[in-house]
């Protein structure tokens, strides 16, 4: 273990950074964190409202299969970069070392997009959690009419709770994430068996589960199905969490790539099984789609025929979402810390500071929480803000994945040094081409409004959020970045 740590710290020093964070995550606890971030079966089931109206069962199942295969290709491609350069900077660092000619501008753009994606993902998990709780309230009180401000307060509660745990319980987070992994897998098995047993023998047909198509979006059927990919994309993205936490795990260049690819594979498998189970036990799909309780709780009600039983089952994915909010906030703060360490954000020295007593980047954690709360005010003002925030997180993360992969391809896949994780040349090219094609398609699609006709309230404000990010980053580039940001500090001969 000691040799591992010395080797990891030497590799980090060769990339120009002092080891400031403790390597107290084991492979199992890091896998727990990565799987808690993806939170696939829970995120997929909690976000059923996205795809049930935009393709129905065919979008739910086959959309996940499509997204899962494509994201597995992306993870395999990025794992090569992680093995060569195991630094918390992740994508913006990989772009810089792959194509030094275009540093710092490519590195700057990638870093800003990645930071935005992670903050939006914290907001996404807090929103999903608040939706489930509002669903429980509507089941217990049928006459209750929910207001967005009520959900907003629950959203704030989840955000502040995640902040407190991250700030003051950092030393026990590895144990928490091991527990999160066990809870998630155990919950997946328990809920699946319970709903199948309760619904027996009244199951939906296989034809319904694998071929039923619903389109309530107003878009043509083909575009509606593609828009439903957003749900699948949400459930298997954010695997770069491993990269941003890589400075806290021993054997980084070997274990990191394994964890990155494994969490996507496990997430796709468990997510697909769970969604198939839900569709087999679901009742009338119109009721499910339009239920004030939310699609997931309504399916539990249909299966168990019991309010208390359905709510108890919902507690399992709800706790998973709480774990996810905590773990995504952990990762987001580390990404902000890494980018600030290289001077990428305003007041970078402040956000790159590691709190001496707590042993974590507290200021970066505060910034994450503050911006997530600001996202909540967008939700207060628009009924389609949920889709916009989800879209923003998926699109931003995917774009940050595309940057290093595209740069590597433009140089004939020869930009990386020798590394412990390396794809065979032909396999690497196939994985890269699938990755870039998928990201290009979904980036365009996920900026579309979720339904037609487009109004001010159902407009997809994802593009507006991106415009704000671009404006702020461009402004900051001219004010400070072009003078002080030179990309990550790199000295491979150190």
Short mmCIF file of C-alpha atoms in Angstrom, two decimals:
data_model
loop_
_atom_site.label_atom_id
_atom_site.label_comp_id
_atom_site.label_asym_id
_atom_site.label_seq_id
_atom_site.Cartn_x
_atom_site.Cartn_y
_atom_site.Cartn_z
CA UNK A 1 0.00 0.00 0.00
CA UNK A 2 2.83 2.37 0.89
CA UNK A 3 4.53 1.77 -2.48
CA UNK A 4 1.21 2.42 -4.20
CA UNK A 5 0.84 5.74 -2.40
CA UNK A 6 4.38 6.82 -3.22
CA UNK A 7 3.87 5.92 -6.87
CA UNK A 8 0.54 7.76 -7.02
CA UNK A 9 1.97 10.89 -5.41
CA UNK A 10 5.01 10.79 -7.71
CA UNK A 11 2.74 10.52 -10.77
CA UNK A 12 0.67 13.46 -9.50
CA UNK A 13 3.84 15.48 -8.86
CA UNK A 14 4.96 14.73 -12.42
CA UNK A 15 1.77 16.45 -13.58
CA UNK A 16 2.67 19.54 -11.56
CA UNK A 17 0.49 19.14 -8.45
CA UNK A 18 1.23 18.59 -4.78
CA UNK A 19 -0.77 15.77 -3.18
CA UNK A 20 -3.10 17.76 -0.88
CA UNK A 21 -5.98 15.28 -0.46
CA UNK A 22 -5.77 12.07 1.55
CA UNK A 23 -6.00 8.78 -0.37
CA UNK A 24 -8.49 7.24 2.05
CA UNK A 25 -10.86 5.68 -0.53
CA UNK A 26 -10.49 1.97 -1.22
CA UNK A 27 -11.47 0.45 -4.58
CA UNK A 28 -14.77 -0.69 -3.05
CA UNK A 29 -15.61 2.69 -1.53
CA UNK A 30 -14.72 4.46 -4.80
CA UNK A 31 -16.92 2.03 -6.73
CA UNK A 32 -19.63 2.82 -4.18
CA UNK A 33 -19.22 6.54 -4.83
CA UNK A 34 -19.19 6.07 -8.61
CA UNK A 35 -22.28 3.87 -8.52
CA UNK A 36 -24.00 6.26 -6.10
CA UNK A 37 -23.30 9.11 -8.56
CA UNK A 38 -24.74 7.17 -11.51
CA UNK A 39 -27.50 5.83 -9.26
CA UNK A 40 -28.78 4.15 -12.39
CA UNK A 41 -31.80 2.09 -11.40
CA UNK A 42 -33.05 4.83 -9.06
CA UNK A 43 -32.39 7.74 -11.42
CA UNK A 44 -33.99 5.86 -14.32
CA UNK A 45 -37.11 4.96 -12.37
CA UNK A 46 -37.44 8.39 -10.73
CA UNK A 47 -37.21 10.11 -14.14
CA UNK A 48 -39.76 7.87 -15.91
CA UNK A 49 -41.91 10.92 -16.63
CA UNK A 50 -39.39 12.00 -19.27
CA UNK A 51 -39.60 8.94 -21.51
CA UNK A 52 -43.08 7.54 -20.80
CA UNK A 53 -44.63 10.45 -22.71
CA UNK A 54 -41.82 10.46 -25.28
CA UNK A 55 -41.79 6.94 -26.67
CA UNK A 56 -43.41 4.88 -23.93
CA UNK A 57 -42.02 1.44 -23.11
CA UNK A 58 -39.89 1.31 -26.25
CA UNK A 59 -38.10 4.48 -25.19
CA UNK A 60 -37.74 3.33 -21.58
CA UNK A 61 -36.11 -0.03 -22.42
CA UNK A 62 -34.45 0.40 -25.78
CA UNK A 63 -33.46 3.98 -25.03
CA UNK A 64 -31.52 2.73 -22.00
CA UNK A 65 -29.88 -0.05 -24.01
CA UNK A 66 -28.81 2.51 -26.62
CA UNK A 67 -27.56 5.01 -24.05
CA UNK A 68 -25.86 2.25 -22.05
CA UNK A 69 -23.85 0.90 -25.00
CA UNK A 70 -22.84 4.39 -26.12
CA UNK A 71 -21.83 5.49 -22.62
CA UNK A 72 -19.86 2.27 -22.15
CA UNK A 73 -17.89 3.27 -25.25
CA UNK A 74 -17.35 6.78 -23.84
CA UNK A 75 -16.21 5.37 -20.48
CA UNK A 76 -13.78 2.96 -22.16
CA UNK A 77 -12.30 5.81 -24.22
CA UNK A 78 -11.92 8.13 -21.23
CA UNK A 79 -10.46 5.32 -19.12
CA UNK A 80 -7.36 5.51 -21.33
CA UNK A 81 -6.90 9.18 -20.41
CA UNK A 82 -7.50 8.43 -16.73
CA UNK A 83 -4.84 5.73 -16.75
CA UNK A 84 -2.31 8.05 -18.41
CA UNK A 85 -3.16 11.17 -16.37
CA UNK A 86 -4.87 10.32 -13.04
CA UNK A 87 -5.61 13.86 -11.89
CA UNK A 88 -8.76 15.42 -10.40
CA UNK A 89 -8.86 17.88 -13.29
CA UNK A 90 -10.10 15.14 -15.58
CA UNK A 91 -11.26 16.27 -19.00
CA UNK A 92 -9.79 19.79 -19.09
CA UNK A 93 -6.40 18.38 -18.09
CA UNK A 94 -6.58 15.58 -20.68
CA UNK A 95 -7.40 18.04 -23.48
CA UNK A 96 -4.41 20.17 -22.52
CA UNK A 97 -1.88 17.33 -22.53
CA UNK A 98 -3.33 15.83 -25.72
CA UNK A 99 -3.08 18.98 -27.83
CA UNK A 100 -0.73 21.55 -26.23
CA UNK A 101 -0.95 23.78 -29.34
CA UNK A 102 -4.49 24.82 -28.42
CA UNK A 103 -3.92 25.25 -24.71
CA UNK A 104 -5.21 27.20 -22.90
CA UNK A 105 -8.46 27.91 -24.77
CA UNK A 106 -9.60 24.27 -25.25
CA UNK A 107 -8.73 23.46 -21.66
CA UNK A 108 -10.59 26.57 -20.43
CA UNK A 109 -13.78 25.74 -22.37
CA UNK A 110 -13.74 22.08 -21.30
CA UNK A 111 -13.22 23.00 -17.66
CA UNK A 112 -16.09 25.49 -17.57
CA UNK A 113 -18.47 23.06 -19.28
CA UNK A 114 -17.52 20.27 -16.88
CA UNK A 115 -17.95 22.44 -13.79
CA UNK A 116 -21.40 23.53 -15.03
CA UNK A 117 -22.41 19.92 -15.73
CA UNK A 118 -21.53 18.73 -12.25
CA UNK A 119 -23.31 21.56 -10.49
CA UNK A 120 -26.42 20.93 -12.65
CA UNK A 121 -26.22 17.24 -11.72
CA UNK A 122 -26.39 18.08 -8.01
CA UNK A 123 -29.51 20.10 -8.76
CA UNK A 124 -30.94 17.22 -10.80
CA UNK A 125 -30.61 14.74 -7.93
CA UNK A 126 -32.09 17.17 -5.41
CA UNK A 127 -35.02 17.80 -7.77
CA UNK A 128 -35.66 14.07 -8.31
CA UNK A 129 -35.64 13.55 -4.54
CA UNK A 130 -38.09 16.39 -3.96
CA UNK A 131 -40.41 15.00 -6.67
CA UNK A 132 -40.60 11.64 -4.92
CA UNK A 133 -41.47 13.29 -1.60
CA UNK A 134 -44.18 15.41 -3.23
CA UNK A 135 -45.57 12.19 -4.70
CA UNK A 136 -45.77 10.63 -1.24
CA UNK A 137 -47.65 13.67 0.07
CA UNK A 138 -50.16 13.48 -2.81
CA UNK A 139 -50.86 9.80 -2.06
CA UNK A 140 -51.37 10.40 1.66
CA UNK A 141 -53.52 13.49 1.02
CA UNK A 142 -55.46 13.01 -2.25
CA UNK A 143 -56.96 16.51 -2.15
CA UNK A 144 -53.55 18.14 -1.85
CA UNK A 145 -52.53 20.45 -4.69
CA UNK A 146 -48.78 20.78 -4.76
CA UNK A 147 -47.12 24.12 -5.40
CA UNK A 148 -43.66 24.59 -6.86
CA UNK A 149 -42.52 26.61 -3.85
CA UNK A 150 -43.23 23.62 -1.60
CA UNK A 151 -41.07 21.37 -3.74
CA UNK A 152 -38.46 24.13 -3.83
CA UNK A 153 -38.18 24.06 -0.02
CA UNK A 154 -37.66 20.28 -0.03
CA UNK A 155 -35.05 20.74 -2.76
CA UNK A 156 -33.23 23.27 -0.57
CA UNK A 157 -33.39 20.85 2.35
CA UNK A 158 -31.70 18.06 0.35
CA UNK A 159 -29.03 20.48 -0.89
CA UNK A 160 -28.18 21.80 2.57
CA UNK A 161 -28.22 18.29 4.05
CA UNK A 162 -25.72 17.11 1.43
CA UNK A 163 -23.54 20.14 2.17
CA UNK A 164 -23.45 19.49 5.93
CA UNK A 165 -22.55 15.82 5.46
CA UNK A 166 -19.82 16.65 2.94
CA UNK A 167 -18.37 19.45 5.05
CA UNK A 168 -18.33 17.86 8.49
CA UNK A 169 -18.30 14.10 7.90
CA UNK A 170 -15.59 13.89 5.26
CA UNK A 171 -13.60 11.26 7.18
CA UNK A 172 -16.51 8.79 7.16
CA UNK A 173 -17.53 9.33 3.52
CA UNK A 174 -15.67 6.20 2.30
CA UNK A 175 -17.75 4.13 4.74
CA UNK A 176 -20.90 5.98 3.65
CA UNK A 177 -20.22 5.19 -0.02
CA UNK A 178 -19.54 1.52 0.65
CA UNK A 179 -22.88 1.49 2.46
CA UNK A 180 -24.51 3.34 -0.46
CA UNK A 181 -23.35 0.65 -2.90
CA UNK A 182 -24.69 -2.17 -0.69
CA UNK A 183 -27.96 -0.27 -0.07
CA UNK A 184 -28.44 0.39 -3.78
CA UNK A 185 -27.83 -3.18 -4.94
CA UNK A 186 -29.87 -4.56 -2.02
CA UNK A 187 -32.70 -2.12 -2.69
CA UNK A 188 -32.73 -3.03 -6.37
CA UNK A 189 -33.12 -6.74 -5.54
CA UNK A 190 -35.66 -6.21 -2.75
CA UNK A 191 -37.95 -3.87 -4.70
CA UNK A 192 -37.82 -6.03 -7.84
CA UNK A 193 -38.76 -9.22 -5.98
CA UNK A 194 -41.46 -7.48 -3.91
CA UNK A 195 -43.34 -5.86 -6.81
CA UNK A 196 -43.16 -9.05 -8.89
CA UNK A 197 -44.53 -11.12 -6.00
CA UNK A 198 -47.30 -8.62 -5.16
CA UNK A 199 -48.45 -8.19 -8.76
CA UNK A 200 -48.45 -11.93 -9.58
CA UNK A 201 -50.04 -13.20 -11.77
CA UNK A 202 -51.41 -9.96 -13.27
CA UNK A 203 -48.43 -8.94 -15.38
CA UNK A 204 -48.41 -6.89 -18.55
CA UNK A 205 -47.54 -8.75 -21.74
CA UNK A 206 -44.01 -8.87 -23.12
CA UNK A 207 -45.35 -7.13 -26.22
CA UNK A 208 -46.45 -4.20 -24.04
CA UNK A 209 -43.13 -4.06 -22.16
CA UNK A 210 -40.88 -4.15 -25.20
CA UNK A 211 -43.02 -2.65 -27.99
CA UNK A 212 -45.61 -0.26 -26.54
CA UNK A 213 -45.20 3.24 -27.99
CA UNK A 214 -46.65 6.46 -26.56
CA UNK A 215 -46.16 9.95 -27.94
CA UNK A 216 -47.72 12.85 -26.06
CA UNK A 217 -45.08 15.40 -27.04
CA UNK A 218 -46.48 16.79 -30.28
CA UNK A 219 -43.19 15.94 -32.01
CA UNK A 220 -43.06 13.35 -34.85
CA UNK A 221 -42.69 9.81 -33.48
CA UNK A 222 -39.01 9.43 -34.40
CA UNK A 223 -37.95 12.66 -32.72
CA UNK A 224 -40.16 11.88 -29.70
CA UNK A 225 -38.37 8.54 -29.23
CA UNK A 226 -34.96 10.19 -29.51
CA UNK A 227 -35.97 12.83 -26.95
CA UNK A 228 -36.77 9.94 -24.61
CA UNK A 229 -33.06 9.06 -24.68
CA UNK A 230 -32.61 11.79 -22.08
CA UNK A 231 -33.83 9.42 -19.37
CA UNK A 232 -31.40 6.69 -20.38
CA UNK A 233 -28.60 9.22 -20.72
CA UNK A 234 -29.23 10.54 -17.19
CA UNK A 235 -29.07 7.04 -15.70
CA UNK A 236 -25.64 6.12 -17.07
CA UNK A 237 -23.74 9.41 -17.24
CA UNK A 238 -21.41 11.19 -14.77
CA UNK A 239 -18.93 8.30 -14.60
CA UNK A 240 -16.13 10.89 -14.69
CA UNK A 241 -16.76 11.16 -10.94
CA UNK A 242 -13.96 8.61 -10.66
CA UNK A 243 -11.58 11.02 -12.41
CA UNK A 244 -12.37 13.96 -10.14
CA UNK A 245 -11.92 11.79 -7.04
CA UNK A 246 -8.86 9.95 -8.39
CA UNK A 247 -6.39 11.78 -6.13
CA UNK A 248 -8.07 10.12 -3.14
CA UNK A 249 -7.58 6.46 -4.17
CA UNK A 250 -4.42 4.28 -4.12
CA UNK A 251 -3.35 2.59 -7.37
CA UNK A 252 -5.06 5.37 -9.30
CA UNK A 253 -3.83 4.62 -12.84
CA UNK A 254 -4.89 0.95 -12.55
CA UNK A 255 -7.98 0.99 -10.34
CA UNK A 256 -9.54 4.20 -11.72
CA UNK A 257 -10.18 2.91 -15.27
CA UNK A 258 -11.61 -0.37 -13.94
CA UNK A 259 -14.05 1.47 -11.69
CA UNK A 260 -15.06 3.91 -14.45
CA UNK A 261 -16.05 1.18 -16.90
CA UNK A 262 -17.49 -1.16 -14.25
CA UNK A 263 -19.92 1.40 -12.82
CA UNK A 264 -21.43 2.05 -16.29
CA UNK A 265 -21.78 -1.69 -16.94
CA UNK A 266 -23.38 -2.38 -13.55
CA UNK A 267 -25.64 0.65 -13.92
CA UNK A 268 -26.89 -0.35 -17.37
CA UNK A 269 -27.54 -3.95 -16.31
CA UNK A 270 -29.37 -3.17 -13.06
CA UNK A 271 -31.24 -0.26 -14.65
CA UNK A 272 -32.51 -2.36 -17.56
CA UNK A 273 -33.63 -5.21 -15.30
CA UNK A 274 -35.43 -2.82 -12.95
CA UNK A 275 -37.22 -0.94 -15.72
CA UNK A 276 -38.39 -4.22 -17.29
CA UNK A 277 -39.75 -5.31 -13.90
CA UNK A 278 -41.58 -1.99 -13.44
CA UNK A 279 -43.22 -2.21 -16.86
CA UNK A 280 -44.36 -5.78 -16.28
CA UNK A 281 -46.15 -4.80 -13.04
CA UNK A 282 -47.41 -1.34 -14.13
CA UNK A 283 -51.13 -0.80 -14.42
CA UNK A 284 -52.85 1.40 -16.98
CA UNK A 285 -50.16 3.55 -18.59
CA UNK A 286 -52.40 6.61 -18.91
CA UNK A 287 -52.89 6.54 -15.14
CA UNK A 288 -49.16 6.08 -14.61
CA UNK A 289 -48.21 8.95 -16.93
CA UNK A 290 -50.73 11.40 -15.47
CA UNK A 291 -50.55 10.40 -11.80
CA UNK A 292 -49.95 13.21 -9.30
CA UNK A 293 -47.96 10.69 -7.26
CA UNK A 294 -45.42 10.37 -10.04
CA UNK A 295 -44.90 7.36 -12.33
CA UNK A 296 -42.70 5.34 -9.95
CA UNK A 297 -44.94 5.56 -6.90
CA UNK A 298 -48.01 4.93 -9.05
CA UNK A 299 -46.44 1.72 -10.38
CA UNK A 300 -45.70 0.63 -6.80
CA UNK A 301 -49.33 1.36 -5.91
CA UNK A 302 -50.54 -0.67 -8.90
CA UNK A 303 -48.30 -3.59 -7.93
CA UNK A 304 -48.90 -3.70 -4.16
CA UNK A 305 -52.50 -2.37 -4.03
CA UNK A 306 -51.45 -0.84 -0.72
CA UNK A 307 -50.48 2.77 0.04
CA UNK A 308 -48.27 1.98 3.03
CA UNK A 309 -46.49 -0.81 1.16
CA UNK A 310 -45.89 1.38 -1.90
CA UNK A 311 -44.51 4.24 0.20
CA UNK A 312 -42.21 1.86 2.11
CA UNK A 313 -40.84 0.58 -1.19
CA UNK A 314 -40.30 4.14 -2.37
CA UNK A 315 -38.08 4.78 0.66
CA UNK A 316 -35.39 2.54 -0.87
CA UNK A 317 -34.84 4.59 -4.06
CA UNK A 318 -35.38 7.81 -2.09
CA UNK A 319 -32.46 6.98 0.21
CA UNK A 320 -30.42 6.11 -2.91
CA UNK A 321 -31.16 9.58 -4.27
CA UNK A 322 -30.05 11.12 -0.99
CA UNK A 323 -26.77 9.20 -1.29
CA UNK A 324 -26.51 10.37 -4.89
CA UNK A 325 -26.97 14.02 -3.96
CA UNK A 326 -24.19 13.70 -1.36
CA UNK A 327 -21.79 11.91 -3.72
CA UNK A 328 -22.43 14.25 -6.67
CA UNK A 329 -21.80 17.25 -4.43
CA UNK A 330 -18.53 15.64 -3.26
CA UNK A 331 -17.42 15.19 -6.86
CA UNK A 332 -18.55 18.64 -7.95
CA UNK A 333 -16.52 20.28 -5.17
CA UNK A 334 -13.41 18.31 -6.20
CA UNK A 335 -13.86 19.38 -9.82
CA UNK A 336 -14.13 23.03 -8.78
CA UNK A 337 -11.08 22.59 -6.53
CA UNK A 338 -9.01 21.11 -9.37
CA UNK A 339 -10.02 23.76 -11.93
CA UNK A 340 -9.41 26.56 -9.43
CA UNK A 341 -6.02 25.06 -8.57
CA UNK A 342 -5.04 25.80 -12.18
CA UNK A 343 -6.60 29.28 -12.14
CA UNK A 344 -9.70 28.46 -14.20
CA UNK A 345 -12.38 30.21 -12.11
CA UNK A 346 -12.86 33.71 -10.68
CA UNK A 347 -11.19 33.99 -7.25
CA UNK A 348 -9.37 30.73 -7.98
CA UNK A 349 -6.96 30.90 -4.99
CA UNK A 350 -10.01 31.10 -2.69
CA UNK A 351 -11.82 28.11 -4.22
CA UNK A 352 -8.62 26.05 -4.48
CA UNK A 353 -7.98 26.34 -0.75
CA UNK A 354 -8.10 23.12 1.28
CA UNK A 355 -9.48 23.59 4.79
CA UNK A 356 -6.71 22.54 7.15
CA UNK A 357 -8.91 21.02 9.87
CA UNK A 358 -11.58 19.46 7.65
CA UNK A 359 -9.10 18.28 4.98
CA UNK A 360 -11.36 19.20 2.05
CA UNK A 361 -11.98 22.11 -0.35
CA UNK A 362 -14.67 23.77 1.79
CA UNK A 363 -14.93 26.93 -0.32
CA UNK A 364 -15.52 24.85 -3.47
CA UNK A 365 -18.24 22.99 -1.57
CA UNK A 366 -19.90 26.28 -0.58
CA UNK A 367 -19.80 27.47 -4.21
CA UNK A 368 -21.47 24.25 -5.40
CA UNK A 369 -24.26 24.56 -2.83
CA UNK A 370 -24.84 28.24 -3.57
CA UNK A 371 -25.19 27.75 -7.33
CA UNK A 372 -27.46 24.70 -6.82
CA UNK A 373 -29.76 26.83 -4.67
CA UNK A 374 -29.75 29.46 -7.44
CA UNK A 375 -30.83 26.74 -9.89
CA UNK A 376 -33.82 26.16 -7.62
CA UNK A 377 -35.12 29.64 -8.34
CA UNK A 378 -35.22 28.75 -12.05
CA UNK A 379 -37.44 25.81 -11.11
CA UNK A 380 -39.74 28.20 -9.25
CA UNK A 381 -40.29 30.22 -12.41
CA UNK A 382 -40.85 27.54 -15.05
CA UNK A 383 -42.78 24.27 -15.28
CA UNK A 384 -40.20 22.86 -17.69
CA UNK A 385 -37.20 23.77 -15.55
CA UNK A 386 -36.87 20.13 -14.46
CA UNK A 387 -36.24 18.99 -18.03
CA UNK A 388 -33.94 21.96 -18.62
CA UNK A 389 -31.77 21.22 -15.58
CA UNK A 390 -31.61 17.50 -16.41
CA UNK A 391 -30.76 18.34 -20.03
CA UNK A 392 -28.09 20.81 -18.91
CA UNK A 393 -26.33 18.24 -16.74
CA UNK A 394 -26.34 15.50 -19.38
CA UNK A 395 -25.40 17.80 -22.29
CA UNK A 396 -22.61 19.57 -20.40
CA UNK A 397 -21.05 16.34 -19.14
CA UNK A 398 -21.27 14.71 -22.57
CA UNK A 399 -19.63 17.71 -24.24
CA UNK A 400 -16.79 17.57 -21.72
CA UNK A 401 -16.36 13.87 -22.59
CA UNK A 402 -16.28 14.63 -26.31
CA UNK A 403 -13.45 17.17 -26.09
CA UNK A 404 -10.53 14.86 -25.15
CA UNK A 405 -11.87 12.01 -27.32
CA UNK A 406 -12.14 14.30 -30.38
CA UNK A 407 -8.69 15.78 -29.79
CA UNK A 408 -7.19 12.29 -29.55
CA UNK A 409 -8.93 11.17 -32.76
CA UNK A 410 -7.74 14.26 -34.66
CA UNK A 411 -4.21 13.18 -33.82
CA UNK A 412 -4.67 9.60 -34.96
CA UNK A 413 -5.21 8.32 -31.41
CA UNK A 414 -1.49 8.84 -30.77
CA UNK A 415 -1.62 11.66 -28.24
CA UNK A 416 -1.42 9.48 -25.10
CA UNK A 417 1.77 8.05 -23.58
CA UNK A 418 2.16 4.42 -22.50
CA UNK A 419 -0.45 3.52 -19.90
CA UNK A 420 -1.79 0.55 -17.96
CA UNK A 421 -5.28 0.74 -19.52
CA UNK A 422 -5.09 0.69 -23.30
CA UNK A 423 -7.71 -0.30 -25.88
CA UNK A 424 -6.58 -2.21 -28.99
CA UNK A 425 -6.34 0.22 -31.92
CA UNK A 426 -9.39 -1.04 -33.84
CA UNK A 427 -11.54 -1.28 -30.69
CA UNK A 428 -10.44 2.22 -29.67
CA UNK A 429 -11.43 3.74 -33.00
CA UNK A 430 -14.86 2.07 -32.92
CA UNK A 431 -15.47 3.19 -29.31
CA UNK A 432 -14.40 6.76 -30.13
CA UNK A 433 -16.59 7.02 -33.24
CA UNK A 434 -19.66 5.66 -31.42
CA UNK A 435 -18.97 8.05 -28.53
CA UNK A 436 -18.66 11.16 -30.69
CA UNK A 437 -21.70 10.28 -32.84
CA UNK A 438 -23.89 9.73 -29.78
CA UNK A 439 -22.75 12.95 -28.11
CA UNK A 440 -23.30 15.00 -31.28
CA UNK A 441 -26.84 13.62 -31.74
CA UNK A 442 -27.95 13.98 -28.12
CA UNK A 443 -26.43 17.44 -27.65
CA UNK A 444 -28.66 18.76 -30.42
CA UNK A 445 -31.75 16.78 -29.38
CA UNK A 446 -31.63 17.61 -25.69
CA UNK A 447 -31.82 21.31 -26.50
CA UNK A 448 -35.26 20.77 -28.09
CA UNK A 449 -38.38 21.74 -26.11
CA UNK A 450 -39.90 18.59 -24.52
CA UNK A 451 -43.29 19.18 -26.17
CA UNK A 452 -45.09 21.12 -28.90
CA UNK A 453 -46.48 23.73 -29.24
CA UNK A 454 -43.71 25.69 -27.56
CA UNK A 455 -44.77 28.25 -24.97
CA UNK A 456 -42.90 30.41 -22.52
CA UNK A 457 -43.55 27.94 -19.69
CA UNK A 458 -42.62 24.69 -21.49
CA UNK A 459 -39.63 26.06 -23.40
CA UNK A 460 -36.39 24.11 -22.86
CA UNK A 461 -34.27 26.68 -21.07
CA UNK A 462 -31.21 24.46 -21.29
CA UNK A 463 -29.96 26.56 -24.20
CA UNK A 464 -30.44 29.71 -22.12
CA UNK A 465 -28.44 28.15 -19.27
CA UNK A 466 -25.67 27.34 -21.74
CA UNK A 467 -25.72 30.88 -23.06
CA UNK A 468 -25.20 32.19 -19.52
CA UNK A 469 -22.27 29.79 -18.99
CA UNK A 470 -20.70 30.86 -22.29
CA UNK A 471 -21.16 34.57 -21.58
CA UNK A 472 -19.69 34.31 -18.08
CA UNK A 473 -16.76 32.15 -19.22
CA UNK A 474 -15.97 34.44 -22.19
CA UNK A 475 -16.18 37.50 -19.97
CA UNK A 476 -13.89 35.88 -17.41
CA UNK A 477 -11.48 34.84 -20.18
CA UNK A 478 -10.99 38.43 -21.33
CA UNK A 479 -10.89 39.83 -17.79
CA UNK A 480 -8.48 37.33 -16.33
CA UNK A 481 -8.15 34.01 -18.13
CA UNK A 482 -6.11 35.02 -21.16
CA UNK A 483 -3.49 36.57 -18.87
CA UNK A 484 -3.27 34.02 -16.07
CA UNK A 485 -4.66 30.68 -17.27
CA UNK A 486 -2.08 28.55 -19.03
CA UNK A 487 -3.87 25.24 -18.63
CA UNK A 488 -2.89 22.61 -16.06
CA UNK A 489 0.64 22.79 -14.77
CA UNK A 490 2.42 20.00 -16.59
CA UNK A 491 5.98 18.73 -16.18
CA UNK A 492 6.14 15.09 -17.17
CA UNK A 493 9.88 15.02 -16.66
CA UNK A 494 9.63 16.01 -13.01
#
